């Protein structure tokens, strides 16, 4: 009898794996887009609201499907509804769709098993709201510098391609030796297209090499170590990933997921080598009975604040609440630093572009004083 049950379970697992793989292949073939954080946040919020109001699960999914304006989102909800009607658990339907991360699937599974699905859905909504907020903050930092960089390159191209040759033609009419800076600028102007192609080629090769080696442990270790040493920016990057770590741990622990399982799931979600490497060791430490705070203290990526807070939370058995508090704290720090960075970057970039334009203009006008003396003397 035990053998038959084992065979049935194995057959179910095999069937489930085939369904997940078939769904992913179909999506890959048609090139469908994943649900973004904003859309997921709305879906989880609406589901939690309807379930809390006492609406049955089938009706809840039907209502959410019908209110979707995006056809792709509507198809995903309809697929979830179809699988739920067939008798599958909601987390199984999510897994089969291929649109949801293991983090979401496991959280929902815990919610269904503990009958706290509405609470878990609200926590998922908060998680994606924070993730979206963080993404917007990062974009707000990078948008202005990117615009200034494009403007600088366009200005440089215009001056070296059109302005400098005009001055050069004037200088050639007088057989006079030009200042060193002017000669260098003229050489740069004459070879500007070649230099541009060379720089673009280097960038393309760099991106190609990065894609090839980005998953190698040695590269990840060296690259993240270099990033973290960059003044101000390195600290911001560290706090961004610490925020994600705390948010993820808070959600899973609120879901009553065990500490070891929570760390294992978070490790799959955090794409940052120092934290990933730390979580591997932490998972082993906790399995051996070592406290989370003691395990955190082994790694420089975690500061004294988070270590001491976690140790206190372990003593009073309030890790979920403490990680939520830490997530809010680091989130506020990241928001403050992004605003400060935006304030600092703006004048620095204006100074940068002004310096480039000024340097070119000085190099062009410097010989004019000598030429004026020649013309005046003649």
Coordinates of C-alpha atoms in Angstrom, one line a residue:
X1 CA 0.0 0.0 0.0
X2 CA 2.9 2.3 0.9
X3 CA 4.5 1.7 -2.5
X4 CA 1.3 2.6 -4.3
X5 CA 1.0 5.8 -2.4
X6 CA 4.6 6.6 -3.2
X7 CA 3.9 6.0 -6.9
X8 CA 0.9 8.2 -6.9
X9 CA 2.8 11.0 -5.2
X10 CA 5.7 10.7 -7.6
X11 CA 3.2 10.7 -10.6
X12 CA 1.5 13.8 -9.2
X13 CA 4.9 15.6 -8.8
X14 CA 5.9 14.6 -12.3
X15 CA 2.6 15.8 -13.8
X16 CA 2.9 19.1 -11.9
X17 CA 6.5 19.6 -13.1
X18 CA 5.3 18.9 -16.7
X19 CA 2.5 21.5 -16.3
X20 CA 5.0 24.1 -15.0
X21 CA 7.5 23.5 -17.8
X22 CA 4.8 23.5 -20.5
X23 CA 3.5 26.8 -19.2
X24 CA 7.0 28.3 -19.2
X25 CA 7.7 27.0 -22.7
X26 CA 4.5 28.5 -24.0
X27 CA 5.2 31.9 -22.5
X28 CA 8.7 31.8 -23.9
X29 CA 7.5 30.9 -27.4
X30 CA 5.0 33.8 -27.5
X31 CA 7.3 36.1 -25.6
X32 CA 4.8 37.2 -23.0
X33 CA 5.8 39.8 -20.4
X34 CA 5.8 39.1 -16.7
X35 CA 3.5 40.8 -14.3
X36 CA 5.2 43.8 -12.9
X37 CA 5.4 44.8 -9.2
X38 CA 2.7 47.4 -9.5
X39 CA 0.2 45.0 -11.1
X40 CA 1.0 42.3 -8.5
X41 CA 0.5 44.8 -5.7
X42 CA -3.0 45.7 -7.0
X43 CA -4.0 42.0 -7.5
X44 CA -2.9 41.0 -4.0
X45 CA -4.6 44.0 -2.4
X46 CA -7.9 43.4 -4.2
X47 CA -7.9 39.7 -3.4
X48 CA -7.2 40.4 0.3
X49 CA -10.1 42.9 0.4
X50 CA -12.6 40.6 -1.2
X51 CA -11.6 37.6 0.9
X52 CA -11.8 39.6 4.1
X53 CA -15.3 40.7 3.0
X54 CA -16.4 37.1 3.0
X55 CA -16.4 36.6 -0.8
X56 CA -15.6 33.0 -1.8
X57 CA -12.4 32.3 -3.7
X58 CA -13.9 31.5 -7.1
X59 CA -15.9 34.7 -7.1
X60 CA -12.9 36.7 -5.9
X61 CA -10.8 35.5 -8.8
X62 CA -13.7 36.0 -11.3
X63 CA -14.1 39.6 -10.1
X64 CA -10.4 40.4 -10.3
X65 CA -10.2 38.8 -13.8
X66 CA -13.1 40.9 -15.1
X67 CA -11.7 44.2 -13.8
X68 CA -8.3 43.7 -15.5
X69 CA -7.8 46.1 -18.4
X70 CA -4.6 44.5 -19.5
X71 CA -5.3 41.4 -21.6
X72 CA -2.2 39.6 -20.5
X73 CA -3.1 40.1 -16.8
X74 CA -6.6 38.9 -17.5
X75 CA -5.4 35.7 -19.1
X76 CA -3.1 34.9 -16.1
X77 CA -6.0 35.4 -13.6
X78 CA -8.2 33.3 -15.8
X79 CA -5.6 30.5 -15.9
X80 CA -5.4 30.7 -12.1
X81 CA -9.2 30.5 -11.9
X82 CA -9.3 27.5 -14.2
X83 CA -6.8 25.5 -12.2
X84 CA -8.4 26.4 -8.9
X85 CA -11.8 25.2 -10.3
X86 CA -10.1 21.9 -11.3
X87 CA -9.3 21.3 -7.6
X88 CA -5.7 22.6 -7.4
X89 CA -4.6 24.8 -4.4
X90 CA -4.1 28.4 -5.2
X91 CA -0.3 28.2 -4.6
X92 CA -0.2 25.3 -7.1
X93 CA -2.1 27.3 -9.7
X94 CA 0.4 30.2 -9.2
X95 CA 3.4 27.8 -9.6
X96 CA 1.9 26.3 -12.8
X97 CA 1.4 29.7 -14.3
X98 CA 5.1 30.5 -14.1
X99 CA 4.3 34.1 -13.4
X100 CA 5.1 34.1 -9.7
X101 CA 8.4 33.6 -7.8
X102 CA 9.0 30.8 -5.3
X103 CA 8.9 33.5 -2.7
X104 CA 5.3 34.4 -3.5
X105 CA 4.2 30.8 -4.1
X106 CA 5.6 29.6 -0.8
X107 CA 4.1 32.5 1.1
X108 CA 0.6 31.8 -0.3
X109 CA 1.1 28.1 0.5
X110 CA 1.7 29.0 4.2
X111 CA -1.2 31.3 4.1
X112 CA -3.5 28.6 2.8
X113 CA -2.3 26.0 5.3
X114 CA -2.7 28.4 8.3
X115 CA -5.9 29.9 7.0
X116 CA -4.4 33.4 7.0
X117 CA -4.4 33.9 3.3
X118 CA -5.9 37.4 3.5
X119 CA -3.2 38.5 5.9
X120 CA -0.4 37.0 3.7
X121 CA -1.9 38.7 0.6
X122 CA -1.8 42.1 2.3
X123 CA 1.8 41.5 3.3
X124 CA 2.6 40.6 -0.3
X125 CA 0.9 43.8 -1.4
X126 CA 3.1 45.8 1.0
X127 CA 6.2 44.0 -0.1
X128 CA 5.6 44.9 -3.8
X129 CA 4.6 48.4 -2.9
X130 CA 8.0 48.8 -1.1
X131 CA 9.8 47.2 -4.0
X132 CA 8.1 49.5 -6.5
X133 CA 8.9 52.5 -4.3
X134 CA 12.6 51.5 -4.2
X135 CA 12.7 51.0 -7.9
X136 CA 11.2 54.5 -8.5
X137 CA 13.8 56.0 -6.1
X138 CA 16.7 54.3 -8.0
X139 CA 15.2 55.5 -11.3
X140 CA 14.9 59.0 -10.0
X141 CA 18.6 59.0 -9.2
X142 CA 19.7 57.7 -12.6
X143 CA 17.3 59.7 -14.8
X144 CA 18.9 63.1 -14.4
X145 CA 22.5 61.9 -14.7
X146 CA 21.6 59.9 -17.8
X147 CA 20.0 63.0 -19.4
X148 CA 23.0 65.1 -18.6
X149 CA 25.4 62.5 -20.0
X150 CA 23.5 62.4 -23.3
X151 CA 23.5 66.2 -23.4
X152 CA 27.2 66.3 -22.7
X153 CA 27.9 63.8 -25.5
X154 CA 25.7 65.7 -27.9
X155 CA 27.4 69.0 -27.0
X156 CA 30.9 67.4 -27.4
X157 CA 30.0 65.9 -30.7
X158 CA 28.7 69.2 -32.0
X159 CA 31.7 71.3 -30.9
X160 CA 34.3 68.8 -32.1
X161 CA 32.6 68.1 -35.4
X162 CA 31.5 71.6 -36.4
X163 CA 33.0 74.3 -34.1
X164 CA 36.6 73.2 -33.8
X165 CA 37.0 72.6 -37.6
X166 CA 35.9 76.2 -38.2
X167 CA 38.6 77.5 -35.9
X168 CA 41.1 75.1 -37.4
X169 CA 40.6 76.5 -40.9
X170 CA 41.3 80.0 -39.5
X171 CA 44.4 78.9 -37.7
X172 CA 45.7 77.2 -40.9
X173 CA 45.7 80.5 -42.8
X174 CA 48.4 81.8 -40.4
X175 CA 51.6 79.8 -40.2
X176 CA 51.8 80.1 -36.4
X177 CA 52.6 77.4 -33.7
X178 CA 49.4 76.6 -31.7
X179 CA 49.2 76.1 -27.9
X180 CA 49.5 72.5 -26.7
X181 CA 45.9 72.4 -25.5
X182 CA 44.6 73.6 -28.8
X183 CA 46.7 71.1 -30.7
X184 CA 45.3 68.2 -28.6
X185 CA 41.7 69.4 -29.1
X186 CA 42.2 69.6 -32.9
X187 CA 43.7 66.1 -32.9
X188 CA 40.7 64.9 -30.9
X189 CA 38.4 66.6 -33.4
X190 CA 40.1 65.0 -36.4
X191 CA 39.8 61.5 -34.9
X192 CA 36.6 61.9 -32.9
X193 CA 34.5 59.5 -35.0
X194 CA 37.2 56.8 -34.7
X195 CA 37.5 57.4 -31.0
X196 CA 33.7 57.2 -30.6
X197 CA 33.6 53.9 -32.5
X198 CA 36.5 52.6 -30.3
X199 CA 34.7 53.6 -27.1
X200 CA 31.4 52.0 -28.3
X201 CA 33.2 48.8 -29.2
X202 CA 34.8 48.7 -25.8
X203 CA 31.4 49.1 -24.2
X204 CA 29.8 46.4 -26.3
X205 CA 32.7 44.0 -25.5
X206 CA 32.4 44.9 -21.8
X207 CA 28.7 44.1 -21.7
X208 CA 29.3 40.9 -23.6
X209 CA 32.0 39.7 -21.2
X210 CA 29.8 40.8 -18.2
X211 CA 26.9 38.7 -19.4
X212 CA 29.2 35.7 -19.8
X213 CA 30.9 35.9 -16.4
X214 CA 28.3 37.6 -14.2
X215 CA 27.1 34.3 -12.7
X216 CA 30.7 33.2 -11.8
X217 CA 31.3 33.4 -8.1
X218 CA 34.8 34.9 -8.4
X219 CA 33.5 37.7 -10.6
X220 CA 30.5 38.4 -8.3
X221 CA 32.8 38.6 -5.3
X222 CA 35.2 41.0 -6.9
X223 CA 32.6 43.1 -8.6
X224 CA 30.4 43.6 -5.5
X225 CA 33.5 44.3 -3.4
X226 CA 34.5 47.0 -5.8
X227 CA 30.9 48.5 -5.8
X228 CA 30.7 48.6 -2.0
X229 CA 33.9 50.5 -1.8
X230 CA 32.6 53.4 -3.9
X231 CA 32.1 56.4 -1.6
X232 CA 28.5 57.1 -0.6
X233 CA 27.1 55.1 -3.6
X234 CA 28.5 51.8 -2.1
X235 CA 26.7 52.4 1.2
X236 CA 23.5 53.2 -0.6
X237 CA 23.7 49.9 -2.6
X238 CA 24.3 48.0 0.7
X239 CA 21.3 49.5 2.4
X240 CA 19.1 48.9 -0.6
X241 CA 19.8 45.1 -0.4
X242 CA 19.6 45.1 3.4
X243 CA 16.2 46.6 3.0
X244 CA 15.1 43.9 0.6
X245 CA 16.5 41.2 3.0
X246 CA 14.6 42.6 6.0
X247 CA 11.4 43.0 4.0
X248 CA 11.6 39.5 2.7
X249 CA 12.3 38.0 6.1
X250 CA 9.5 40.0 7.7
X251 CA 7.0 38.7 5.1
X252 CA 8.0 35.0 5.5
X253 CA 8.2 35.1 9.3
X254 CA 4.7 36.8 9.5
X255 CA 3.6 33.8 7.3
X256 CA 4.8 31.5 10.1
X257 CA 7.5 30.1 7.9
X258 CA 10.3 28.5 9.8
X259 CA 13.5 30.5 10.1
X260 CA 15.6 28.0 8.1
X261 CA 13.0 27.9 5.3
X262 CA 12.8 31.7 5.3
X263 CA 16.5 32.1 4.9
X264 CA 16.6 29.5 2.1
X265 CA 13.8 31.3 0.2
X266 CA 15.3 34.8 0.7
X267 CA 18.6 33.5 -0.6
X268 CA 16.9 32.7 -3.9
X269 CA 15.4 36.2 -4.1
X270 CA 18.4 38.3 -3.2
X271 CA 20.6 38.7 -6.3
X272 CA 23.6 40.3 -4.4
X273 CA 26.6 38.1 -3.7
X274 CA 27.7 39.2 -0.2
X275 CA 24.2 38.6 1.2
X276 CA 23.7 35.4 -0.8
X277 CA 27.0 34.0 0.5
X278 CA 26.1 35.0 4.0
X279 CA 22.6 33.4 3.8
X280 CA 24.2 30.0 2.8
X281 CA 26.3 30.0 5.9
X282 CA 23.4 31.3 8.1
X283 CA 21.2 28.5 6.9
X284 CA 23.7 26.0 8.0
X285 CA 24.4 27.8 11.3
X286 CA 20.7 27.9 12.3
X287 CA 20.4 24.2 11.5
X288 CA 23.2 23.6 14.0
X289 CA 21.4 25.6 16.7
X290 CA 23.4 28.8 16.3
X291 CA 21.4 32.0 16.9
X292 CA 20.6 34.2 13.9
X293 CA 22.2 37.3 15.6
X294 CA 25.4 35.4 16.2
X295 CA 25.4 34.1 12.6
X296 CA 24.8 37.7 11.2
X297 CA 27.8 39.0 13.2
X298 CA 30.2 36.9 11.1
X299 CA 29.6 39.1 8.0
X300 CA 30.6 42.7 7.4
X301 CA 27.7 43.3 5.1
X302 CA 25.4 43.5 8.2
X303 CA 26.0 46.4 10.5
X304 CA 25.9 46.5 14.3
X305 CA 22.4 47.9 14.4
X306 CA 20.8 45.0 12.6
X307 CA 22.8 42.4 14.6
X308 CA 21.9 43.9 18.0
X309 CA 18.3 44.3 17.1
X310 CA 18.0 40.7 15.8
X311 CA 19.6 39.4 19.0
X312 CA 17.1 41.2 21.1
X313 CA 14.2 40.0 18.9
X314 CA 15.4 36.4 19.3
X315 CA 15.3 36.7 23.1
X316 CA 11.7 37.9 23.1
X317 CA 10.6 35.8 20.1
X318 CA 9.6 38.8 18.0
X319 CA 11.8 38.3 14.9
X320 CA 8.9 39.0 12.5
X321 CA 8.1 42.4 14.1
X322 CA 11.7 43.3 14.4
X323 CA 12.5 42.6 10.7
X324 CA 9.5 44.7 9.8
X325 CA 10.8 47.6 12.0
X326 CA 14.3 47.2 10.4
X327 CA 12.8 47.2 6.9
X328 CA 11.0 50.5 7.6
X329 CA 14.1 51.9 9.1
X330 CA 16.4 51.1 6.2
X331 CA 13.7 52.0 3.7
X332 CA 13.7 55.5 5.3
X333 CA 17.5 55.7 5.1
X334 CA 17.5 54.7 1.5
X335 CA 14.9 57.3 0.6
X336 CA 16.9 60.0 2.5
X337 CA 20.2 59.1 0.8
X338 CA 18.6 59.0 -2.7
X339 CA 17.3 62.6 -2.1
X340 CA 20.7 63.7 -0.9
X341 CA 22.4 62.0 -3.9
X342 CA 20.1 63.8 -6.3
X343 CA 20.9 67.1 -4.7
X344 CA 24.6 66.5 -4.9
X345 CA 24.7 65.0 -8.4
X346 CA 22.8 67.9 -10.1
X347 CA 25.4 70.7 -9.5
X348 CA 28.3 68.3 -10.1
X349 CA 27.0 67.4 -13.5
X350 CA 26.3 71.0 -14.4
X351 CA 29.9 71.8 -13.4
X352 CA 31.1 68.8 -15.4
X353 CA 29.4 69.8 -18.7
X354 CA 30.4 73.4 -18.2
X355 CA 34.1 72.4 -17.7
X356 CA 34.1 70.4 -20.9
X357 CA 32.5 73.2 -23.0
X358 CA 34.7 75.8 -21.3
X359 CA 37.9 73.8 -21.9
X360 CA 37.2 73.5 -25.6
X361 CA 36.3 77.2 -26.0
X362 CA 39.5 78.3 -24.1
X363 CA 41.6 76.0 -26.3
X364 CA 40.1 77.7 -29.4
X365 CA 40.2 81.3 -28.3
X366 CA 43.7 81.2 -26.7
X367 CA 45.5 81.3 -30.2
X368 CA 43.2 84.2 -31.2
X369 CA 45.2 86.6 -29.0
X370 CA 48.4 85.7 -30.8
X371 CA 46.7 86.1 -34.1
X372 CA 45.4 89.5 -33.2
X373 CA 49.0 90.6 -32.4
X374 CA 50.1 89.3 -35.8
X375 CA 47.3 91.1 -37.6
X376 CA 47.9 94.3 -35.6
X377 CA 51.6 94.2 -36.3
X378 CA 51.1 93.7 -40.0

